[in-house]
Amino acid sequence: MSACVPTRATDSHQDRTKRAPEPHSPPPPPRRFRIAGADVSASIAVFLIALPLSLGIALATGAPLQAGLVAAAAGGLVAGRLGGCPLQVSGPAAGLTVVTADLIHRYGWRTTCAVTVLAGLAQLALGCLRVARTALAVSPAIVHGMLAGIGVTIAVAQLHIVLGGTPQSSVLANLRALPAQLADVHPADVAMSVLTLALLLLWPRVPGRLGQLMRKIPAALVAVAGATLTASLAGLSLAKVDLPSWSSHALAGLPEGPALGIAAAVLTTTLVCSVQSLLGAVAVDKLVAGQPGLSARVGRSDLNRELLGQGAANIVSGALGGLPVAGVAVRSSANVQAGAVSRNSTMLHGVLVVVAALLMVPVLELIPLASLAALVMAVGIQMVSLNHIRTVTRHREVLVYAVTTLGVVFLGVLEGVLLGVTVAVAVALNRLAHTRITHDEREGVHHVHVRGQLTFLAVPRLSRTLHLVPQGTHVVVELDGSFMDHAAYESLQDWQNSHTARGGTAELTGRRTGVSDTGPGRTGSEATPADTATGATSGTTTEAPARTTADTPTGEPTTSTACRCHPWTPWRNHQCDHRRSTPTGGHPAEPTDQPTDRPAPGTAEPSSPGAGTPPGTGAHPGTGPNPGADTGTHPGTGTPTGTGTPRSGTSTAGSQLARGISAFQRDTAPLVRGELARLAKEGQRPSQLFLTCADSRLVTSMITSSGPGDLFVVRNVGNLVPPPGEESGDDSVAAAIEYAVDVLRVRSITVCGHSGCGAMQALLNSEPGGARTPLKRWLRHGVPSLERMADDGRPWARLAGRAPADAVEQLSLTNVVQQLEHLRGHESVDRALREGALELHGMYFHVGEAQAYLLTEADGGGLFDGVGVADMSA
């Protein structure tokens, strides 16, 4: 059983010294090269996908068919060994088809190979300059538009081969020749193409357990093999793969052609190869992040090293007469999904390609060209992603996408990308300069709504609109934007001072408290916590002055300490001074007009944890050695029951609720209204069921960085999952599980426990007998967790890097593992797990440390591995 280590830096020099062999001890035995079984099976799956695709892409470019195999081998062996993304599979990519076909048409094959070598050298230079992250600054609309344009070009060209003809040199020529080609259809080629497409589309959709077994064989291999077998058995006369002898294979030569044209070709090849490979590495990181055990073992991609590896692979591929190499999304995702755990799977796939190229030539020459063309045409159609179109439409970048796509289709890749960049810059400048300012009056209140970025260009219109407001009236200025420059800030402040001096009132909404008085900068709810902490532009941090007096009903001042919470500005309604002292008259102090959790303008709270503790309150419940025990917390909630805050009555609670709702309507609702309207129209489609404790300190959206529509959340005392048949009239948890799995089709279920859990404390302190209260009846579902922890024959659940702090933490960890077992007993969960449609995850959140742990090994007791900042994908 492999052990996972937290991603935080725990491997100190002292620890390494302790593990080093003693001076007089024998040297350790040499490490043997081992290949995990998962890597072997994954490499076979990737090889079966790469083989037909490599031949098909070579056919689509007009290059010798061996060139596709050379590129696949170079990508697997060289990029796989040297690249910075261990699980990314490189080879000839469909995104390079148009570029390579144009190069071959203009300069010939040997010069194209030389361009590939030069592009590899350029990638090495970029990798040494460490500019890989800069390449990702290209707008996604441009990248998706480029890929869509390439996909359209591929599909139109391959349609001619599918119909039994020969493609032309451009999209326009292919479209003009299409009517004549439709009049001269070759039935055998069409039949094999239709069979290939049918198998390609239907194979992954076979239902049931049989379909699950069948999907282990790649659909691309099944489609090409089925067409090949059918053509051979039927004796059809049609064009097939022709692999000349390797002795006559053409290698790279000196580039021949105009220097400017060669330079443009190198630039285009470098751009497309680099961007596609880097985006592929980022996508692989996201796939790996979805598998906690794998992410701890593989780690995050080094994009600069990946650029170096891709450059080396292109040099080798071009020198040996191969196609340009880039990271391939289809093969990379198949590699991760097949269970690869290291770069050995990518390298082994390259070895298998070499073996096939040398020993399987007679078998490969039975493949019909129409079948390969249909396969590549399907890949080209898939490159025009409807999901990408919806995304760019939602972000109002459809113009950039459309211009880039059309430019690539009709002008070429480099020209299309340059057009897309030009339009993207123009759109950004238009958004920066275009500001909509409206004025209306409702119920005697004047509303001035500013939508867009507030820069000096909008100052004249802003001034004209503000001066239309009559003197002595109440005005609400709504700032709906993310930026305000200094000219606009001064204009707004001058008008506000003038208007209030003449007896009017002005309210600025859509900005965080403290920003308006410190200078221009971010506006609206997009102001970050840093803005609140430092003031928008001052760049300094000062400590908030303590509020010393508060008026009471009796007129007596009472001392109160100002809020010392570390600033988390979305936490708008938090009340830090809820443990105020009560005046002599017995009446609680009334809340002041200034919410206590907000700093004075231009100031920030100190970040030290201890600074925010009001006198006499002690540590936060749940973070001490025995969380919740000394304060008498209610199980699962952390709410003091015997000591601490006296209740101040419903009026105080009601005003706090009203303030929170008001803050939401003012600051947050305008930002989320569009997204919530979309969710209301489309319905909820969460990807996860998140089952956690009802403890008020667990904010699920915060610790998972999720938003509306992302999580289907079930909360109860102790994050318990009653086993099937034991609900005893309480079917709420089982109903939620059934609804999430069978109706919402969630892809994962997470059971999350936490430190200082009152329910676990109550379980440990429970005694037989006594009144059967609702709480005791509910906590009986946690008894199996107690029994599991008490069983000496089972290993305990544990944290990577440290031992559990106490029995409560040990039981909390054990409870997560036990409740996952209860989950597997539910019929809907068991069925989804067998079909491969669902994953189960365990999670533990330490409240005092704000540290999340994921269950990476469920066998035995279970190992919870810490998640750090380095685990986040790019």
GROMACS .gro file of N, CA, C and O in nm, residues 121-213:
model
  372
  121LEU      N    1   1.338   2.414  -3.214
  121LEU     CA    2   1.441   2.501  -3.156
  121LEU      C    3   1.380   2.626  -3.096
  121LEU      O    4   1.424   2.673  -2.989
  122ALA      N    5   1.280   2.682  -3.163
  122ALA     CA    6   1.214   2.801  -3.108
  122ALA      C    7   1.144   2.768  -2.977
  122ALA      O    8   1.145   2.849  -2.883
  123GLN      N    9   1.084   2.651  -2.968
  123GLN     CA   10   1.020   2.611  -2.843
  123GLN      C   11   1.122   2.594  -2.731
  123GLN      O   12   1.094   2.629  -2.615
  124LEU      N   13   1.239   2.540  -2.765
  124LEU     CA   14   1.345   2.529  -2.663
  124LEU      C   15   1.384   2.667  -2.612
  124LEU      O   16   1.404   2.688  -2.492
  125ALA      N   17   1.396   2.764  -2.704
  125ALA     CA   18   1.433   2.900  -2.662
  125ALA      C   19   1.325   2.960  -2.573
  125ALA      O   20   1.355   3.022  -2.470
  126LEU      N   21   1.198   2.940  -2.609
  126LEU     CA   22   1.090   2.993  -2.526
  126LEU      C   23   1.087   2.927  -2.389
  126LEU      O   24   1.060   2.991  -2.287
  127GLY      N   25   1.115   2.795  -2.386
  127GLY     CA   26   1.119   2.726  -2.259
  127GLY      C   27   1.232   2.777  -2.170
  127GLY      O   28   1.216   2.792  -2.048
  128CYS      N   29   1.348   2.804  -2.230
  128CYS     CA   30   1.460   2.857  -2.152
  128CYS      C   31   1.431   2.998  -2.101
  128CYS      O   32   1.478   3.036  -1.993
  129LEU      N   33   1.352   3.074  -2.177
  129LEU     CA   34   1.314   3.208  -2.133
  129LEU      C   35   1.200   3.206  -2.032
  129LEU      O   36   1.163   3.312  -1.979
  130ARG      N   37   1.143   3.089  -2.008
  130ARG     CA   38   1.039   3.069  -1.908
  130ARG      C   39   0.918   3.160  -1.936
  130ARG      O   40   0.872   3.235  -1.849
  131VAL      N   41   0.868   3.151  -2.056
  131VAL     CA   42   0.754   3.235  -2.095
  131VAL      C   43   0.630   3.150  -2.119
  131VAL      O   44   0.535   3.195  -2.183
  132ALA      N   45   0.629   3.027  -2.066
  132ALA     CA   46   0.515   2.939  -2.094
  132ALA      C   47   0.385   2.999  -2.041
  132ALA      O   48   0.281   2.990  -2.107
  133ARG      N   49   0.389   3.058  -1.923
  133ARG     CA   50   0.267   3.117  -1.868
  133ARG      C   51   0.215   3.231  -1.954
  133ARG      O   52   0.095   3.255  -1.963
  134THR      N   53   0.307   3.304  -2.018
  134THR     CA   54   0.266   3.415  -2.102
  134THR      C   55   0.184   3.366  -2.220
  134THR      O   56   0.090   3.432  -2.265
  135ALA      N   57   0.218   3.248  -2.272
  135ALA     CA   58   0.144   3.194  -2.386
  135ALA      C   59  -0.001   3.167  -2.351
  135ALA      O   60  -0.088   3.169  -2.439
  136LEU      N   61  -0.029   3.143  -2.224
  136LEU     CA   62  -0.167   3.117  -2.183
  136LEU      C   63  -0.249   3.244  -2.168
  136LEU      O   64  -0.367   3.239  -2.138
  137ALA      N   65  -0.185   3.362  -2.190
  137ALA     CA   66  -0.257   3.487  -2.180
  137ALA      C   67  -0.346   3.511  -2.301
  137ALA      O   68  -0.423   3.607  -2.303
  138VAL      N   69  -0.335   3.429  -2.406
  138VAL     CA   70  -0.420   3.444  -2.523
  138VAL      C   71  -0.565   3.418  -2.483
  138VAL      O   72  -0.595   3.326  -2.406
  139SER      N   73  -0.655   3.501  -2.535
  139SER     CA   74  -0.796   3.487  -2.501
  139SER      C   75  -0.847   3.349  -2.538
  139SER      O   76  -0.820   3.299  -2.648
  140PRO      N   77  -0.923   3.283  -2.449
  140PRO     CA   78  -0.979   3.152  -2.483
  140PRO      C   79  -1.067   3.156  -2.608
  140PRO      O   80  -1.074   3.059  -2.682
  141ALA      N   81  -1.132   3.271  -2.633
  141ALA     CA   82  -1.214   3.280  -2.754
  141ALA      C   83  -1.129   3.267  -2.879
  141ALA      O   84  -1.172   3.208  -2.979
  142ILE      N   85  -1.006   3.320  -2.876
  142ILE     CA   86  -0.916   3.307  -2.991
  142ILE      C   87  -0.871   3.164  -3.007
  142ILE      O   88  -0.869   3.108  -3.119
  143VAL      N   89  -0.834   3.099  -2.896
  143VAL     CA   90  -0.787   2.960  -2.904
  143VAL      C   91  -0.899   2.869  -2.954
  143VAL      O   92  -0.879   2.787  -3.045
  144HIS      N   93  -1.018   2.882  -2.895
  144HIS     CA   94  -1.129   2.798  -2.939
  144HIS      C   95  -1.169   2.828  -3.083
  144HIS      O   96  -1.205   2.738  -3.158
  145GLY      N   97  -1.163   2.956  -3.121
  145GLY     CA   98  -1.193   2.991  -3.259
  145GLY      C   99  -1.092   2.933  -3.356
  145GLY      O  100  -1.127   2.887  -3.466
  146MET      N  101  -0.963   2.936  -3.318
  146MET     CA  102  -0.859   2.876  -3.402
  146MET      C  103  -0.884   2.726  -3.420
  146MET      O  104  -0.878   2.673  -3.532
  147LEU      N  105  -0.912   2.656  -3.311
  147LEU     CA  106  -0.936   2.512  -3.320
  147LEU      C  107  -1.062   2.482  -3.400
  147LEU      O  108  -1.066   2.385  -3.477
  148ALA      N  109  -1.165   2.566  -3.383
  148ALA     CA  110  -1.288   2.544  -3.461
  148ALA      C  111  -1.262   2.565  -3.610
  148ALA      O  112  -1.312   2.488  -3.694
  149GLY      N  113  -1.186   2.668  -3.645
  149GLY     CA  114  -1.154   2.690  -3.786
  149GLY      C  115  -1.074   2.576  -3.845
  149GLY      O  116  -1.098   2.532  -3.959
  150ILE      N  117  -0.979   2.524  -3.767
  150ILE     CA  118  -0.902   2.409  -3.813
  150ILE      C  119  -0.993   2.288  -3.829
  150ILE      O  120  -0.981   2.211  -3.926
  151GLY      N  121  -1.086   2.270  -3.734
  151GLY     CA  122  -1.179   2.158  -3.744
  151GLY      C  123  -1.265   2.165  -3.868
  151GLY      O  124  -1.288   2.063  -3.936
  152VAL      N  125  -1.317   2.284  -3.900
  152VAL     CA  126  -1.398   2.299  -4.021
  152VAL      C  127  -1.316   2.267  -4.145
  152VAL      O  128  -1.362   2.197  -4.237
  153THR      N  129  -1.193   2.316  -4.150
  153THR     CA  130  -1.106   2.290  -4.264
  153THR      C  131  -1.080   2.141  -4.281
  153THR      O  132  -1.084   2.087  -4.393
  154ILE      N  133  -1.053   2.072  -4.170
  154ILE     CA  134  -1.028   1.928  -4.175
  154ILE      C  135  -1.151   1.854  -4.226
  154ILE      O  136  -1.144   1.768  -4.315
  155ALA      N  137  -1.268   1.887  -4.168
  155ALA     CA  138  -1.390   1.814  -4.204
  155ALA      C  139  -1.425   1.831  -4.351
  155ALA      O  140  -1.462   1.734  -4.420
  156VAL      N  141  -1.413   1.954  -4.404
  156VAL     CA  142  -1.446   1.976  -4.545
  156VAL      C  143  -1.350   1.902  -4.635
  156VAL      O  144  -1.390   1.842  -4.737
  157ALA      N  145  -1.220   1.902  -4.602
  157ALA     CA  146  -1.121   1.833  -4.685
  157ALA      C  147  -1.142   1.682  -4.682
  157ALA      O  148  -1.137   1.614  -4.786
  158GLN      N  149  -1.165   1.626  -4.564
  158GLN     CA  150  -1.178   1.480  -4.554
  158GLN      C  151  -1.309   1.429  -4.612
  158GLN      O  152  -1.321   1.312  -4.646
  159LEU      N  153  -1.407   1.517  -4.626
  159LEU     CA  154  -1.533   1.476  -4.688
  159LEU      C  155  -1.510   1.427  -4.831
  159LEU      O  156  -1.578   1.333  -4.876
  160HIS      N  157  -1.414   1.485  -4.901
  160HIS     CA  158  -1.385   1.440  -5.038
  160HIS      C  159  -1.330   1.297  -5.038
  160HIS      O  160  -1.367   1.216  -5.125
  161ILE      N  161  -1.243   1.265  -4.943
  161ILE     CA  162  -1.189   1.128  -4.937
  161ILE      C  163  -1.298   1.032  -4.895
  161ILE      O  164  -1.305   0.919  -4.945
  162VAL      N  165  -1.387   1.074  -4.806
  162VAL     CA  166  -1.499   0.989  -4.766
  162VAL      C  167  -1.586   0.954  -4.886
  162VAL      O  168  -1.635   0.841  -4.900
  163LEU      N  169  -1.601   1.049  -4.977
  163LEU     CA  170  -1.682   1.025  -5.096
  163LEU      C  171  -1.606   0.956  -5.208
  163LEU      O  172  -1.662   0.931  -5.315
  164GLY      N  173  -1.477   0.928  -5.184
  164GLY     CA  174  -1.398   0.857  -5.283
  164GLY      C  175  -1.316   0.945  -5.374
  164GLY      O  176  -1.262   0.897  -5.475
  165GLY      N  177  -1.303   1.075  -5.341
  165GLY     CA  178  -1.228   1.166  -5.426
  165GLY      C  179  -1.099   1.211  -5.361
  165GLY      O  180  -1.045   1.145  -5.272
  166THR      N  181  -1.049   1.327  -5.407
  166THR     CA  182  -0.923   1.382  -5.358
  166THR      C  183  -0.947   1.525  -5.313
  166THR      O  184  -1.007   1.604  -5.387
  167PRO      N  185  -0.901   1.565  -5.194
  167PRO     CA  186  -0.925   1.702  -5.147
  167PRO      C  187  -0.842   1.804  -5.223
  167PRO      O  188  -0.735   1.772  -5.277
  168GLN      N  189  -0.890   1.928  -5.223
  168GLN     CA  190  -0.819   2.038  -5.286
  168GLN      C  191  -0.731   2.108  -5.183
  168GLN      O  192  -0.723   2.068  -5.067
  169SER      N  193  -0.669   2.217  -5.226
  169SER     CA  194  -0.569   2.281  -5.141
  169SER      C  195  -0.626   2.383  -5.044
  169SER      O  196  -0.555   2.429  -4.954
  170SER      N  197  -0.754   2.423  -5.059
  170SER     CA  198  -0.812   2.523  -4.971
  170SER      C  199  -0.959   2.490  -4.945
  170SER      O  200  -1.019   2.409  -5.017
  171VAL      N  201  -1.015   2.557  -4.846
  171VAL     CA  202  -1.155   2.532  -4.812
  171VAL      C  203  -1.246   2.577  -4.926
  171VAL      O  204  -1.341   2.508  -4.963
  172LEU      N  205  -1.217   2.695  -4.983
  172LEU     CA  206  -1.300   2.744  -5.092
  172LEU      C  207  -1.295   2.650  -5.212
  172LEU      O  208  -1.399   2.622  -5.275
  173ALA      N  209  -1.175   2.600  -5.243
  173ALA     CA  210  -1.164   2.506  -5.355
  173ALA      C  211  -1.238   2.377  -5.325
  173ALA      O  212  -1.303   2.319  -5.414
  174ASN      N  213  -1.232   2.330  -5.201
  174ASN     CA  214  -1.305   2.208  -5.164
  174ASN      C  215  -1.456   2.229  -5.172
  174ASN      O  216  -1.530   2.140  -5.216
  175LEU      N  217  -1.503   2.347  -5.132
  175LEU     CA  218  -1.647   2.374  -5.139
  175LEU      C  219  -1.693   2.385  -5.285
  175LEU      O  220  -1.802   2.338  -5.320
  176ARG      N  221  -1.610   2.448  -5.369
  176ARG     CA  222  -1.647   2.460  -5.511
  176ARG      C  223  -1.649   2.323  -5.579
  176ARG      O  224  -1.730   2.298  -5.668
  177ALA      N  225  -1.559   2.233  -5.538
  177ALA     CA  226  -1.550   2.102  -5.601
  177ALA      C  227  -1.649   2.001  -5.544
  177ALA      O  228  -1.661   1.890  -5.596
  178LEU      N  229  -1.719   2.037  -5.434
  178LEU     CA  230  -1.807   1.942  -5.368
  178LEU      C  231  -1.925   1.897  -5.455
  178LEU      O  232  -1.957   1.777  -5.457
  179PRO      N  233  -1.993   1.986  -5.530
  179PRO     CA  234  -2.103   1.937  -5.615
  179PRO      C  235  -2.059   1.832  -5.716
  179PRO      O  236  -2.128   1.731  -5.736
  180ALA      N  237  -1.944   1.854  -5.780
  180ALA     CA  238  -1.894   1.756  -5.875
  180ALA      C  239  -1.859   1.625  -5.805
  180ALA      O  240  -1.881   1.516  -5.860
  181GLN      N  241  -1.805   1.634  -5.684
  181GLN     CA  242  -1.771   1.513  -5.609
  181GLN      C  243  -1.896   1.435  -5.569
  181GLN      O  244  -1.898   1.311  -5.571
  182LEU      N  245  -2.002   1.506  -5.533
  182LEU     CA  246  -2.127   1.438  -5.498
  182LEU      C  247  -2.189   1.367  -5.619
  182LEU      O  248  -2.260   1.267  -5.602
  183ALA      N  249  -2.160   1.419  -5.737
  183ALA     CA  250  -2.212   1.353  -5.858
  183ALA      C  251  -2.129   1.232  -5.896
  183ALA      O  252  -2.171   1.152  -5.982
  184ASP      N  253  -2.010   1.217  -5.839
  184ASP     CA  254  -1.921   1.104  -5.872
  184ASP      C  255  -1.883   1.030  -5.743
  184ASP      O  256  -1.767   1.021  -5.705
  185VAL      N  257  -1.983   0.976  -5.674
  185VAL     CA  258  -1.962   0.909  -5.546
  185VAL      C  259  -1.915   0.766  -5.570
  185VAL      O  260  -1.963   0.697  -5.660
  186HIS      N  261  -1.819   0.720  -5.489
  186HIS     CA  262  -1.771   0.581  -5.493
  186HIS      C  263  -1.841   0.504  -5.381
  186HIS      O  264  -1.812   0.528  -5.263
  187PRO      N  265  -1.932   0.415  -5.414
  187PRO     CA  266  -2.013   0.348  -5.311
  187PRO      C  267  -1.930   0.274  -5.207
  187PRO      O  268  -1.965   0.275  -5.088
  188ALA      N  269  -1.821   0.208  -5.247
  188ALA     CA  270  -1.741   0.131  -5.151
  188ALA      C  271  -1.679   0.223  -5.046
  188ALA      O  272  -1.681   0.193  -4.925
  189ASP      N  273  -1.624   0.338  -5.090
  189ASP     CA  274  -1.564   0.431  -4.995
  189ASP      C  275  -1.669   0.488  -4.900
  189ASP      O  276  -1.646   0.500  -4.779
  190VAL      N  277  -1.787   0.523  -4.956
  190VAL     CA  278  -1.893   0.578  -4.873
  190VAL      C  279  -1.939   0.476  -4.771
  190VAL      O  280  -1.963   0.508  -4.653
  191ALA      N  281  -1.952   0.348  -4.815
  191ALA     CA  282  -1.998   0.244  -4.723
  191ALA      C  283  -1.902   0.226  -4.607
  191ALA      O  284  -1.944   0.216  -4.491
  192MET      N  285  -1.771   0.223  -4.634
  192MET     CA  286  -1.673   0.205  -4.526
  192MET      C  287  -1.669   0.329  -4.435
  192MET      O  288  -1.651   0.317  -4.313
  193SER      N  289  -1.689   0.446  -4.493
  193SER     CA  290  -1.691   0.567  -4.411
  193SER      C  291  -1.812   0.568  -4.319
  193SER      O  292  -1.802   0.601  -4.200
  194VAL      N  293  -1.929   0.533  -4.373
  194VAL     CA  294  -2.051   0.530  -4.291
  194VAL      C  295  -2.037   0.426  -4.179
  194VAL      O  296  -2.076   0.451  -4.064
  195LEU      N  297  -1.980   0.310  -4.211
  195LEU     CA  298  -1.959   0.207  -4.109
  195LEU      C  299  -1.865   0.258  -3.999
  195LEU      O  300  -1.889   0.237  -3.879
  196THR      N  301  -1.759   0.327  -4.039
  196THR     CA  302  -1.663   0.381  -3.941
  196THR      C  303  -1.731   0.483  -3.849
  196THR      O  304  -1.715   0.478  -3.727
  197LEU      N  305  -1.807   0.574  -3.907
  197LEU     CA  306  -1.874   0.677  -3.827
  197LEU      C  307  -1.979   0.615  -3.735
  197LEU      O  308  -1.995   0.658  -3.619
  198ALA      N  309  -2.051   0.514  -3.786
  198ALA     CA  310  -2.154   0.450  -3.704
  198ALA      C  311  -2.091   0.381  -3.583
  198ALA      O  312  -2.140   0.395  -3.469
  199LEU      N  313  -1.983   0.307  -3.605
  199LEU     CA  314  -1.916   0.241  -3.492
  199LEU      C  315  -1.858   0.344  -3.397
  199LEU      O  316  -1.861   0.327  -3.274
  200LEU      N  317  -1.804   0.452  -3.452
  200LEU     CA  318  -1.742   0.555  -3.370
  200LEU      C  319  -1.845   0.622  -3.278
  200LEU      O  320  -1.815   0.653  -3.161
  201LEU      N  321  -1.966   0.641  -3.327
  201LEU     CA  322  -2.069   0.709  -3.249
  201LEU      C  323  -2.145   0.615  -3.156
  201LEU      O  324  -2.184   0.654  -3.046
  202LEU      N  325  -2.170   0.493  -3.200
  202LEU     CA  326  -2.255   0.402  -3.124
  202LEU      C  327  -2.179   0.321  -3.021
  202LEU      O  328  -2.237   0.279  -2.920
  203TRP      N  329  -2.052   0.295  -3.043
  203TRP     CA  330  -1.975   0.209  -2.952
  203TRP      C  331  -1.975   0.261  -2.808
  203TRP      O  332  -1.998   0.183  -2.714
  204PRO      N  333  -1.952   0.391  -2.785
  204PRO     CA  334  -1.952   0.437  -2.645
  204PRO      C  335  -2.091   0.444  -2.582
  204PRO      O  336  -2.103   0.468  -2.462
  205ARG      N  337  -2.196   0.422  -2.661
  205ARG     CA  338  -2.332   0.439  -2.609
  205ARG      C  339  -2.404   0.307  -2.584
  205ARG      O  340  -2.524   0.307  -2.560
  206VAL      N  341  -2.333   0.197  -2.590
  206VAL     CA  342  -2.394   0.068  -2.558
  206VAL      C  343  -2.425   0.065  -2.409
  206VAL      O  344  -2.337   0.087  -2.326
  207PRO      N  345  -2.550   0.041  -2.369
  207PRO     CA  346  -2.587   0.050  -2.226
  207PRO      C  347  -2.550  -0.076  -2.148
  207PRO      O  348  -2.513  -0.179  -2.206
  208GLY      N  349  -2.564  -0.066  -2.017
  208GLY     CA  350  -2.551  -0.182  -1.929
  208GLY      C  351  -2.407  -0.222  -1.902
  208GLY      O  352  -2.311  -0.156  -1.940
  209ARG      N  353  -2.397  -0.339  -1.836
  209ARG     CA  354  -2.264  -0.390  -1.800
  209ARG      C  355  -2.185  -0.429  -1.924
  209ARG      O  356  -2.062  -0.411  -1.929
  210LEU      N  357  -2.254  -0.479  -2.027
  210LEU     CA  358  -2.185  -0.514  -2.152
  210LEU      C  359  -2.120  -0.390  -2.212
  210LEU      O  360  -2.005  -0.395  -2.258
  211GLY      N  361  -2.193  -0.278  -2.212
  211GLY     CA  362  -2.136  -0.154  -2.264
  211GLY      C  363  -2.017  -0.107  -2.183
  211GLY      O  364  -1.920  -0.055  -2.239
  212GLN      N  365  -2.022  -0.127  -2.052
  212GLN     CA  366  -1.909  -0.087  -1.968
  212GLN      C  367  -1.784  -0.167  -2.003
  212GLN      O  368  -1.673  -0.114  -2.007
  213LEU      N  369  -1.802  -0.295  -2.031
  213LEU     CA  370  -1.688  -0.377  -2.071
  213LEU      C  371  -1.640  -0.340  -2.210
  213LEU      O  372  -1.519  -0.336  -2.237
   0.00000   0.00000   0.00000
